[in-house]
XYZ file of C-alpha atoms in Angstrom:
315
model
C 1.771 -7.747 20.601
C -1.796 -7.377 20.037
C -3.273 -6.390 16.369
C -4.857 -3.338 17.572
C -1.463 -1.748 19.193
C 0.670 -2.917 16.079
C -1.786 -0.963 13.743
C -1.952 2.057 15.948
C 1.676 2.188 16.276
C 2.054 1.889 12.753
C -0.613 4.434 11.904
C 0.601 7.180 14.607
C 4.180 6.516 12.602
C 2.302 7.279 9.123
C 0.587 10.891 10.734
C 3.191 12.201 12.453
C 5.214 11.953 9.012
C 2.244 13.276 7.015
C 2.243 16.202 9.609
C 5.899 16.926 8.990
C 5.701 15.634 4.872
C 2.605 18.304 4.700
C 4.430 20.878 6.273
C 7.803 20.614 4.349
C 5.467 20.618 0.875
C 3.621 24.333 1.788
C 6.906 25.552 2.975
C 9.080 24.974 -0.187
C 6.006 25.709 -2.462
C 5.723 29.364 -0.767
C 9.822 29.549 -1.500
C 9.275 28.445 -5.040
C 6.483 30.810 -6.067
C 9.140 34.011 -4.577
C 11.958 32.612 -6.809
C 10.545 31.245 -9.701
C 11.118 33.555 -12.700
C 7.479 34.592 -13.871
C 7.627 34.902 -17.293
C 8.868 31.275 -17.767
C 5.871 29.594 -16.281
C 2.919 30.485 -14.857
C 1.689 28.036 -11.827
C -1.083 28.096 -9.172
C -1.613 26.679 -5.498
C -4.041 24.157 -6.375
C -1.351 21.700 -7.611
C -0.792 20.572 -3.905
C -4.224 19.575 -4.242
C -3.507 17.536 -7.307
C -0.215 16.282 -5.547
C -2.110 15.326 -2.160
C -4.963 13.625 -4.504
C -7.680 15.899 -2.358
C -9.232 17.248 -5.512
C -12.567 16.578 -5.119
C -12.577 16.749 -1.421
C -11.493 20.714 -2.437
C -13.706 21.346 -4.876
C -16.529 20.384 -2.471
C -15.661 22.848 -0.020
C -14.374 25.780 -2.071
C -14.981 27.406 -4.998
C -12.274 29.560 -5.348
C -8.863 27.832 -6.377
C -6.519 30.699 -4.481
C -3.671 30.880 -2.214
C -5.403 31.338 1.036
C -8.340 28.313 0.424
C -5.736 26.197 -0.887
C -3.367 26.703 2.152
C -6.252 26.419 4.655
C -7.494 22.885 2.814
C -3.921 21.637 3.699
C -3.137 22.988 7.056
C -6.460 23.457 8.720
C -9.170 22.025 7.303
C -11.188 19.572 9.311
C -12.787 18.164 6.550
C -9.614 16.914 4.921
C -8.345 14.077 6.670
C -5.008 14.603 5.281
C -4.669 18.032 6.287
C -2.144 18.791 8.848
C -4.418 19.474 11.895
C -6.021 16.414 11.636
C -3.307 14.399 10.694
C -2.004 15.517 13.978
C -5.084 15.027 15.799
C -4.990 11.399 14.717
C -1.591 10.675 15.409
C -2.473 12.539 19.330
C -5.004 9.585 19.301
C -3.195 6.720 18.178
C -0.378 7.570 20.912
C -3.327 8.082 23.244
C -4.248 4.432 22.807
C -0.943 3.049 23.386
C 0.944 4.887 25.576
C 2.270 1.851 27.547
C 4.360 0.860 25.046
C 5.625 4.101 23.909
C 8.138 6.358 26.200
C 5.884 8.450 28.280
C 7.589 11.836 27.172
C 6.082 11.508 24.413
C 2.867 11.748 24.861
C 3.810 14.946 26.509
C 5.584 16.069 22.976
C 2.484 15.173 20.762
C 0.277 17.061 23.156
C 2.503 20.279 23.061
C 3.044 19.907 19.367
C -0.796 19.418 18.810
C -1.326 22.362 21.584
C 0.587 24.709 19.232
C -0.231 23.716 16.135
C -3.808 24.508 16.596
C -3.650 27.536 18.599
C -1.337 29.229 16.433
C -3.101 27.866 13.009
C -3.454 31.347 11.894
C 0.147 31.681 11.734
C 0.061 29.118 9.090
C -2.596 30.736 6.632
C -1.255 33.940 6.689
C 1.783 34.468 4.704
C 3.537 37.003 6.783
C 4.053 34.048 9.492
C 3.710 30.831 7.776
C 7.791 29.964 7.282
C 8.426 30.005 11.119
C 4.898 28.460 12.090
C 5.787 24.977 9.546
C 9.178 25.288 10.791
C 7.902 25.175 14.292
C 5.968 21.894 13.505
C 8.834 20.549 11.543
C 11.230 20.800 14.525
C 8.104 19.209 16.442
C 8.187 15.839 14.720
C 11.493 15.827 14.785
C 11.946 15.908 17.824
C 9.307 13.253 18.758
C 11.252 10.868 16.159
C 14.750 11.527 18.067
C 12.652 10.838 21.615
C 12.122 7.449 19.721
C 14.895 6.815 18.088
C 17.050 7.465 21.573
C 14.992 5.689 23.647
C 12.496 3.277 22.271
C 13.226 -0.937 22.384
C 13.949 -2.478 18.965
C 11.003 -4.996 19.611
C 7.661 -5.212 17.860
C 6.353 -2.042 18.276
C 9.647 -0.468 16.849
C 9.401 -2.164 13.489
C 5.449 -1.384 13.248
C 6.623 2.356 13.484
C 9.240 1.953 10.760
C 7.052 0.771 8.330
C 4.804 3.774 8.938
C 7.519 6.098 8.871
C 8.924 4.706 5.570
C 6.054 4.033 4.009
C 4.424 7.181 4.011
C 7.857 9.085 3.573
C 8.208 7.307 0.053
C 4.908 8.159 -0.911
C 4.944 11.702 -0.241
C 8.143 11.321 -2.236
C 7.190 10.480 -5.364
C 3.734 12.568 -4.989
C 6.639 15.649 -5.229
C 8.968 14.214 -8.064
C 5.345 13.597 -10.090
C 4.352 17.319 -9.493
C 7.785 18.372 -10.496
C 7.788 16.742 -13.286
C 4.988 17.664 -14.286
C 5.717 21.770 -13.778
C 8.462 21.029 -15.996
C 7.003 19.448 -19.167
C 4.645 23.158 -18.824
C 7.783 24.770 -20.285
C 9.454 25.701 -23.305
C 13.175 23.957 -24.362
C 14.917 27.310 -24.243
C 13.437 27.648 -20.560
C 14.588 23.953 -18.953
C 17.639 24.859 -17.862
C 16.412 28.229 -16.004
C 13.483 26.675 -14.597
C 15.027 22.825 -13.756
C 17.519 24.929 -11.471
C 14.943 26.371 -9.328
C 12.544 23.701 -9.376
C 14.715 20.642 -9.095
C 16.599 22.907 -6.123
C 13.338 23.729 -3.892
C 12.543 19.279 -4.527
C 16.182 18.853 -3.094
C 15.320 21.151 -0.240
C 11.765 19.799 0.498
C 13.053 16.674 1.191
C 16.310 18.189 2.869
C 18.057 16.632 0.243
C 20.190 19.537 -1.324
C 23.864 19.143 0.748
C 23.259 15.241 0.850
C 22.601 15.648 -3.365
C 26.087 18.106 -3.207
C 28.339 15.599 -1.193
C 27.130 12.688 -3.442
C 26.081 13.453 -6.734
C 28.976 16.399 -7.197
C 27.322 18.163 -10.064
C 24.954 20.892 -10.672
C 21.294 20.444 -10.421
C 19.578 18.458 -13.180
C 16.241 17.080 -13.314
C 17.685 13.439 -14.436
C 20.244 13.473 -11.282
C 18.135 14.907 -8.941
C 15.028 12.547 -9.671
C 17.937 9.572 -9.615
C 19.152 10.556 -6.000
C 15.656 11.027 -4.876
C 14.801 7.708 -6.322
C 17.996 5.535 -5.810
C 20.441 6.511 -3.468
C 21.311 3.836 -1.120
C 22.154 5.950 1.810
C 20.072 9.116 2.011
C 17.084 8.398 4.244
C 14.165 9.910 2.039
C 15.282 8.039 -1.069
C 12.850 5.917 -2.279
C 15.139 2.791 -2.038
C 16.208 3.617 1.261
C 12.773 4.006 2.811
C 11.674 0.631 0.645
C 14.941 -1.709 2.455
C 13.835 0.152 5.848
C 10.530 -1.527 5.627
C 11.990 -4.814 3.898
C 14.230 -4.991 6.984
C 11.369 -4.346 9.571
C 9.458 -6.962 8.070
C 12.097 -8.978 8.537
C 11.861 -8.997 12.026
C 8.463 -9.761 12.468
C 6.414 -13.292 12.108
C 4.579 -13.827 8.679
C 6.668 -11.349 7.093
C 7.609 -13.446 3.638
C 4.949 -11.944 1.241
C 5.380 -8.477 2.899
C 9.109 -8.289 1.950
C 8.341 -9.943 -1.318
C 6.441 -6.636 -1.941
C 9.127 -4.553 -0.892
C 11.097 -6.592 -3.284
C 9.156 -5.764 -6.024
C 9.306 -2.330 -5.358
C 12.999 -2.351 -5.283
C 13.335 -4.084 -8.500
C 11.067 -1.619 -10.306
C 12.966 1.577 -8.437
C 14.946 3.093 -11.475
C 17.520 5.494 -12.698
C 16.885 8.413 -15.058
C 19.868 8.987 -17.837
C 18.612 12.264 -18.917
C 16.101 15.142 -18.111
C 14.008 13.820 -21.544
C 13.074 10.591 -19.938
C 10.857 12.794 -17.426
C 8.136 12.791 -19.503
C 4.855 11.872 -19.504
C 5.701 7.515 -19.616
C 7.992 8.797 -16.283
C 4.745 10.013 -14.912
C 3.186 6.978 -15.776
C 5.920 4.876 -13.646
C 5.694 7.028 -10.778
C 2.097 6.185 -11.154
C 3.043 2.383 -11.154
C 4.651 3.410 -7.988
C 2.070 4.969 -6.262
C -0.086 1.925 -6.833
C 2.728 -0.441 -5.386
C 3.167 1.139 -2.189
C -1.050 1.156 -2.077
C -0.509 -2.636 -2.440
C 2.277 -3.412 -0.030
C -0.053 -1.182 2.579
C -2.589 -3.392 2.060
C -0.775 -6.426 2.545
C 1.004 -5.047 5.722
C -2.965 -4.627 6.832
C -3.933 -8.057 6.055
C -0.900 -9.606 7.502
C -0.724 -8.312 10.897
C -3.953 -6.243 11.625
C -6.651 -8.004 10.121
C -7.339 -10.075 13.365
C -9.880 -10.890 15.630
C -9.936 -8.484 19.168
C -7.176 -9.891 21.036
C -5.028 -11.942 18.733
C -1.475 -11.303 18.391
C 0.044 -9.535 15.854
């Protein structure tokens, strides 16, 4: 396979999940702002800025830290090129580029999803609409993974998608536990419990985590054993180790992949457990941070290993 189509399949993996990862994080943060009790903690829209590291790309364009800017930034704004439009825009390109390796429904589904997304964009910004317009995208990328997933050969381009798809999915996921975490340590002692409920709850749900979390965990909702399922569970696929052995096994079936995997390794080895809701505390933040600069690391190494080559060289 040439460089070029392994890094475009592997970058049209990583924007179609930052489409759906952007989508799930404006939903549940609209649901937590209705159900979180207001005089325990008072909490604004621009953390998903701080959470999506776009804070000086924001302040650039807006001065007014509100609802509506902060919301537009994320789903619309052209200028961002993590916001959701164009995120989708270039994951429309990237399939553009290589559609003779990829089934050809789906360049149909990226166009229809990319169709909708910006003609009803206004749906999104608004509040009256917003729920059924993310949903709506949501069920969109889901439905151009299970086109994959059904009928896509396990071959090179497969395992250049994975690592997309995983590698951005654990990113976004500790970007959420950090910003949870850090809503958290913004409250008094007497208020954990009320607030960790509803907090730790709506991070269960934005990663669709809460019935998986039920079935395995088989306790109520605490910041320790939520963070420790979201981090360690060996089965659920938006755990942190889970997406980390999904890209240690793609690697594993491509050439050159020993120092890739030894990343993935190291990633494993540093993934951790959290005995009690104390320990999510400003040194947790810290690790998360570690994390965050880990998965930078092993991206660059995937880069260097397979794309970095001259036009026309294999992958």
């Amino acid at each position: 396979m040439l460089s070029r189509v392994a890094e475009r399949l592997y970058w049209s993996a990583r924007y179609l999940e930052r489409v759906e990862n952007t989508a799930r994080l404006v939903s549940v943060y609209d649901d937590l702002l209705y159900d979180l009790p207001h005089n325990v903690v008072e909490i604004s829209w621009y953390n998903l800025i701080e959470i999506n590291s776009g804070v000086e790309a924001f302040n650039h364009r807006y001065k007014v830290r509100d609802e509506r800017n902060v919301v537009k930034f994320l789903l619309a704004d052209d200028d961002n090129p993590s916001s959701l439009l164009s995120s989708l825009k270039m994951a429309r390109e990237n399939i553009r580029t290589t559609r003779d390796v990829l089934p050809n429904e789906m360049w149909e589904l990226v166009n229809e999803l990319d169709l909708y997304a910006k003609q009803n964009i206004k749906q999104g910004i608004n509040r009256s609409a917003r729920h059924a317009y993310l949903n709506t995208i949501i069920e969109g990328c889901q439905k151009i993974i299970g086109l994959l997933a059904a009928t896509m050969d396990r071959d090179a381009g497969w395992q250049f998608l994975i690592l997309g798809r995983y590698l951005e999915r654990v990113d976004m996921n500790t970007r959420i536990i950090d910003a949870a975490t850090s809503l958290m340590s913004q409250a008094q002692p007497e208020q954990d419990v009320e607030l960790g409920q509803v907090v730790w709850s709506k991070v269960l749900k934005s990663q669709s985590a809460y019935l998986s979390f039920r079935r395995t965990m088989r306790s109520s909702i605490r910041g320790a054993k939520a963070v420790t399922f979201l981090l360690n569970d060996p089965y659920f696929p938006r755990s942190q180790r889970y997406c980390v052995e999904q890209i240690k096994l793609a690697a594993s079936f491509l050439p050159r992949s020993g120092i890739v995997i030894a990343c993935a390794e190291r990633l494993l080895e540093h993934t951790r457990t959290v005995e009690h809701s104390s320990e999510l505390n400003e040194e947790f933040s810290d690790y998360l941070n570690d994390i965050q600069l880990d998965i930078i690391a092993l991206h660059h190494q995937i880069t260097e290993n397979w794309f970095n080559f001259q036009k026309g060289e294999a992958a």
